[in-house]
């Protein structure tokens, strides 16, 4: 069988933006005989995620992520359908997912490396398995629950950066459902601000590219900030932390403003911001969704219920075609997405 796949063409270097030229589309042939224990899957949706930026480097700087190799097929979150199986736990037509799905139109994978999913969990919206009812949903839910210290009735204000993205748009909604009285988003366009306030229910939104973030925060958070879901780091986060209340909590989810720079993770804070954290007794603990795998099943069920009952609104940006994987990744890294960036590979 002839299939298309995307391989790593070149590395952008640690101090540069990735470009579509770092990715290359190829054709390859799958052997006709399926080995024992393996299944043939058709790829339906693939995910592009910020963590992939460090996989583009020869040294990822992380002990849980390996680098992608030149001229090898890339991989990440994916969902698809079993077309044939020589594995006792999978049959034709099963919907399956994996965190290590090859960027390939069809693939032969080990059955035990695939998770079987009941499509009713997402009312048939299979792309949600890569977003609101997948890793970004878990990151938002568990990030808020494990590190946010949100208490119903405590009159808390939450600020979310990267607020119109996959994790951010969900984190703000979960913060509100869990009891924050005010949820303010920071993001990179007026259209994103409009969507957050009018469609998703944020109390206010700030365009960090155009507005004075400190002044706007003062207006929209008159009682200060208690919880900060930080997706971006850098100057935006310095501005938020400067207005946090005593005993507040920063959920250190990601620092995307620093990912195209050769700095360690998490990047060092300025002395001034460090001083504020200390004097205000603000916690800022690193959060990593992979550390909570024991909570995955129950959390995915909860996310599924929240989505099905429309308590959570799902935002997605979908590009079509495996040839667009590199474009989708580079666009997401520059803010081209509203909600989860997905690539649709087949029907
Ligand atoms: P998003 O859907 O939020 O997409 C990335 C967004 O980052 C873009 O849309 C863009 O939005 C924003 N961005 C890009 N550059 C900058 C910049 N210089 N300053 C501010 N914002 C910028 O991605 P995800 O929801 O998948 O990931 C969000 C964050 O969560 C990332 O930092 C990621 O690493 C982290 N993460 C952490 C996990 C964990 O376990 N800790 C798990 C999953 C994700 P805009 O238009 O607003 O600039």
XYZ file of C-alpha atoms and ligand atoms in Angstrom:
395
model
C 0.000 0.000 0.000
C 1.300 3.476 -0.961
C 1.092 6.012 1.887
C 2.199 9.590 2.498
C 4.243 10.598 5.511
C 6.002 13.654 6.931
C 9.662 13.428 7.924
C 12.072 15.873 9.560
C 13.838 17.722 6.735
C 16.034 20.027 8.824
C 16.296 21.476 12.318
C 15.440 25.153 12.808
C 18.211 25.562 15.419
C 17.566 26.408 19.059
C 17.400 30.184 18.559
C 15.015 30.458 15.616
C 11.416 30.108 14.571
C 10.518 26.800 12.933
C 9.483 27.001 9.276
C 7.465 24.693 7.005
C 10.749 23.857 5.233
C 11.808 21.911 8.348
C 9.207 19.307 7.310
C 9.157 17.157 4.168
C 6.363 15.095 2.624
C 7.312 11.690 1.220
C 5.652 8.601 -0.190
C 6.438 5.179 1.153
C 5.104 1.640 0.853
C 3.604 -0.460 3.634
C 4.365 -4.196 3.452
C 1.209 -6.198 2.532
C 1.507 -8.759 5.384
C 0.575 -7.640 8.872
C 2.901 -9.121 11.531
C 1.431 -10.844 14.589
C 0.260 -8.365 17.277
C 0.076 -5.454 14.843
C -2.797 -3.497 13.312
C -3.225 -1.390 10.180
C -4.717 1.988 11.054
C -6.060 4.779 8.906
C -5.148 8.180 10.340
C -8.126 10.512 10.791
C -6.738 13.436 12.833
C -3.241 14.475 13.924
C -2.266 16.994 16.570
C 0.440 19.659 16.523
C 1.593 20.829 19.960
C 4.078 23.327 21.392
C 6.205 20.570 23.045
C 7.169 19.469 19.533
C 9.354 22.587 19.293
C 11.882 20.943 21.606
C 11.711 17.672 19.630
C 12.957 19.698 16.647
C 16.250 20.234 18.518
C 18.954 17.557 18.522
C 18.948 17.915 22.316
C 15.396 18.387 23.641
C 16.569 19.583 27.054
C 13.994 17.227 28.567
C 14.360 13.785 30.080
C 10.901 12.592 28.990
C 11.007 13.667 25.312
C 13.355 12.318 22.664
C 14.451 14.394 19.670
C 12.941 13.724 16.264
C 15.567 12.310 13.894
C 16.426 13.737 10.478
C 14.652 12.000 7.577
C 12.567 9.914 9.983
C 8.785 9.963 10.183
C 7.544 12.390 12.866
C 4.969 11.436 15.481
C 2.649 12.890 18.085
C -0.960 12.719 19.209
C -3.217 11.011 16.700
C -6.576 9.328 16.289
C -7.702 6.874 13.648
C -9.602 3.745 12.748
C -8.412 0.130 12.633
C -8.637 -1.203 9.070
C -7.263 -4.678 9.767
C -5.875 -6.392 12.828
C -3.679 -9.254 13.916
C -4.006 -8.244 17.554
C -6.636 -9.936 19.711
C -7.692 -6.723 21.475
C -8.476 -4.731 18.304
C -10.936 -5.320 15.489
C -11.725 -3.594 12.237
C -13.608 -0.329 12.791
C -12.255 0.344 16.301
C -11.402 3.974 17.049
C -7.913 4.182 18.547
C -5.532 6.893 19.758
C -1.876 7.190 20.653
C 0.556 9.889 21.840
C 3.064 8.488 19.334
C 1.014 8.298 16.174
C 3.189 8.511 13.030
C 2.564 11.478 10.731
C 1.461 9.081 8.042
C -1.828 8.553 6.168
C -1.953 4.859 7.127
C 0.372 3.091 9.548
C 1.147 -0.337 10.922
C 1.330 -0.098 14.703
C 1.575 -2.504 17.608
C -1.903 -3.116 19.007
C -0.655 -2.756 22.579
C 0.612 0.766 21.789
C -2.912 1.946 20.923
C -5.724 2.983 23.261
C -9.167 1.905 22.155
C -11.762 4.677 22.604
C -15.537 4.626 22.680
C -16.499 7.370 20.166
C -19.607 8.099 22.274
C -17.213 9.812 24.715
C -17.039 12.684 22.204
C -20.408 12.199 20.463
C -18.484 11.147 17.350
C -16.315 14.334 17.234
C -13.088 12.333 17.037
C -10.875 15.450 16.913
C -11.949 16.257 20.488
C -9.857 13.254 21.567
C -6.808 15.383 20.714
C -8.209 18.479 22.424
C -10.908 19.004 25.029
C -11.263 15.281 25.790
C -7.568 14.565 25.320
C -4.202 15.825 26.484
C -4.968 19.583 26.413
C -8.232 19.013 28.326
C -6.385 16.967 30.936
C -3.723 19.661 31.204
C -6.334 22.353 31.820
C -8.431 20.318 34.272
C -5.591 18.801 36.266
C -3.503 21.966 36.124
C -6.303 23.972 37.717
C -7.192 21.217 40.222
C -3.660 20.238 41.251
C -1.949 23.630 41.363
C -4.646 26.308 41.240
C -6.180 26.077 44.749
C -9.520 27.327 43.430
C -12.120 27.368 46.210
C -15.843 27.898 45.604
C -17.139 31.003 47.348
C -13.662 32.495 47.868
C -14.242 35.372 45.420
C -11.114 34.511 43.421
C -9.927 36.104 40.184
C -8.110 33.913 37.650
C -5.966 35.132 34.778
C -5.037 32.827 31.884
C -2.320 33.583 29.313
C -2.363 31.843 25.949
C -6.063 32.054 26.747
C -7.464 31.427 23.270
C -5.398 28.283 22.719
C -6.200 24.636 23.355
C -5.264 24.498 27.045
C -5.947 28.143 27.866
C -9.504 28.291 26.550
C -10.364 25.203 28.608
C -8.464 26.269 31.740
C -10.445 29.503 31.974
C -13.739 27.650 31.621
C -12.750 25.123 34.281
C -11.636 27.927 36.602
C -15.058 29.515 36.240
C -16.909 26.219 36.761
C -14.781 25.479 39.835
C -15.726 28.792 41.415
C -13.606 31.740 40.251
C -15.856 34.787 40.111
C -13.756 36.499 37.462
C -11.721 34.907 34.647
C -9.610 37.159 32.443
C -7.794 35.929 29.333
C -4.663 37.297 27.660
C -4.166 36.431 23.989
C -2.791 37.717 20.692
C -5.644 39.189 18.628
C -8.845 41.191 18.915
C -10.784 38.350 17.293
C -9.487 35.928 19.955
C -10.533 38.417 22.669
C -14.001 38.646 21.140
C -14.388 34.849 21.022
C -13.246 34.466 24.637
C -15.718 37.003 25.981
C -18.711 36.532 23.654
C -18.577 32.792 22.920
C -16.678 31.200 25.799
C -17.765 33.314 28.769
C -14.521 34.900 29.960
C -15.186 38.057 32.010
C -12.692 40.096 29.949
C -9.839 39.571 27.506
C -6.659 41.505 26.745
C -4.768 41.572 23.437
C -1.118 41.562 24.575
C 0.104 42.501 21.095
C -1.868 45.749 21.011
C -2.805 46.726 24.560
C -0.963 47.756 27.717
C -1.319 44.496 29.645
C -0.625 46.043 33.086
C -3.172 48.839 32.647
C -5.810 46.476 31.257
C -5.250 44.018 34.119
C -5.791 46.796 36.632
C -9.132 47.572 34.992
C -10.346 44.002 34.620
C -9.018 42.622 37.938
C -9.962 45.349 40.450
C -9.468 42.990 43.404
C -6.094 41.673 42.224
C -5.257 38.218 40.850
C -5.431 35.050 42.930
C -4.730 32.311 40.369
C -2.634 32.591 37.209
C -2.670 29.798 34.588
C 0.593 30.546 32.793
C 1.036 29.217 29.267
C 3.451 31.807 27.942
C 5.992 33.222 30.442
C 8.093 36.278 29.553
C 6.872 39.875 29.817
C 3.162 38.929 29.900
C 3.721 36.768 32.969
C 5.843 39.423 34.687
C 2.928 41.845 34.248
C 0.419 39.350 35.694
C 2.556 38.306 38.669
C 3.116 41.999 39.558
C -0.639 42.266 40.265
C -1.107 39.023 42.174
C -2.555 38.965 45.658
C -0.815 37.600 48.738
C -0.861 33.761 48.928
C -1.779 33.473 45.227
C -0.920 30.536 42.966
C 0.770 30.388 39.567
C 0.058 27.227 37.588
C 3.275 26.883 35.606
C 1.873 25.075 32.583
C 4.090 26.334 29.751
C 6.322 29.194 28.620
C 5.754 29.339 24.881
C 7.131 32.873 24.486
C 10.571 31.375 25.218
C 10.441 28.180 23.124
C 12.335 29.619 20.147
C 15.189 30.663 22.442
C 18.107 28.645 23.757
C 17.115 28.816 27.429
C 16.491 26.027 29.972
C 12.954 25.078 31.026
C 11.515 26.726 32.991
C 13.353 29.863 31.889
C 14.837 31.927 34.752
C 12.655 34.717 36.174
C 13.796 38.318 36.539
C 14.992 39.305 40.049
C 12.002 41.628 40.351
C 9.428 38.918 39.607
C 11.263 36.489 41.884
C 11.077 39.069 44.702
C 7.324 39.531 44.197
C 6.760 35.778 44.419
C 8.654 35.667 47.706
C 7.242 38.772 49.330
C 3.666 37.872 48.353
C 4.079 34.185 49.290
C 2.916 33.107 45.816
C 3.427 29.468 44.875
C 4.701 28.747 41.345
C 5.003 25.007 40.953
C 5.794 23.354 37.674
C 2.880 21.310 36.353
C 3.347 18.369 33.996
C 0.265 16.463 32.857
C 2.288 13.255 32.404
C 2.751 13.117 36.182
C -0.973 12.512 36.702
C -1.606 9.482 34.495
C -3.435 7.757 37.360
C -6.105 10.473 37.115
C -6.489 10.287 33.324
C -9.479 7.965 33.061
C -11.711 9.747 35.569
C -10.665 13.167 34.248
C -11.431 12.256 30.627
C -14.881 11.087 31.703
C -15.460 14.361 33.520
C -14.285 16.364 30.484
C -16.562 14.297 28.248
C -19.561 15.106 30.469
C -18.668 18.804 30.594
C -18.432 18.963 26.797
C -21.593 16.926 26.131
C -23.610 19.025 28.561
C -22.262 22.206 26.893
C -20.782 23.407 30.177
C -17.514 23.652 28.274
C -17.321 25.196 24.825
C -14.804 23.592 22.466
C -12.771 25.746 20.060
C -10.825 24.205 17.169
C -8.877 25.296 14.110
C -8.683 22.552 11.482
C -6.352 22.358 8.483
C -6.801 19.599 5.905
C -4.233 17.208 4.499
C -1.048 15.537 5.707
C 0.936 17.916 3.475
C -0.108 20.692 5.887
C 1.403 19.239 9.082
C 4.415 21.580 8.972
C 2.224 24.582 8.110
C -0.144 23.750 10.961
C 2.686 23.437 13.477
C 4.363 26.711 12.429
C 1.034 28.550 12.335
C 0.116 27.336 15.845
C 3.497 28.453 17.202
C 2.770 31.968 15.884
C -0.827 32.173 17.099
C -2.682 31.195 13.910
C -5.046 28.948 15.876
C -8.127 29.624 17.947
C -8.575 26.647 20.252
C -6.925 23.345 19.441
C -4.946 23.180 16.179
C -5.902 19.966 14.418
C -4.978 18.503 11.033
C -7.597 16.359 9.344
C -5.961 13.540 7.398
C -8.987 11.499 6.255
C -12.764 11.312 6.694
P -2.070 26.673 22.026
O -3.275 26.115 21.393
O -2.245 27.640 23.148
O -1.177 27.324 20.873
C -0.048 28.065 21.161
C -0.408 29.557 21.362
O 0.678 30.213 21.999
C -0.601 30.317 20.072
O -1.894 30.192 19.568
C -0.259 31.762 20.461
O -1.463 32.465 20.762
C 0.561 31.601 21.759
N 1.894 32.196 21.600
C 2.829 31.898 20.678
N 3.927 32.682 20.855
C 3.643 33.492 21.908
C 4.370 34.536 22.578
N 5.609 34.891 22.207
N 3.789 35.147 23.636
C 2.545 34.798 24.029
N 1.810 33.826 23.434
C 2.357 33.190 22.392
O -1.134 25.503 22.536
P -1.452 24.480 23.729
O -2.728 24.837 24.365
O -1.251 23.125 23.223
O -0.269 24.795 24.758
C -0.302 25.963 25.560
C 0.842 25.926 26.568
O 0.662 24.813 27.426
C 2.223 25.767 25.945
O 3.144 26.546 26.675
C 2.519 24.299 26.148
O 3.896 24.027 26.185
C 1.844 24.048 27.477
N 1.472 22.661 27.742
C 1.901 22.134 28.923
C 1.536 20.873 29.290
C 1.970 20.382 30.622
O 1.782 19.223 30.949
N 2.559 21.235 31.414
C 0.740 20.009 28.397
C 0.285 20.687 27.204
C 0.669 21.967 26.892
P -1.544 34.091 20.764
O -2.239 34.484 19.504
O -2.334 34.363 21.983
O -0.137 34.607 20.808
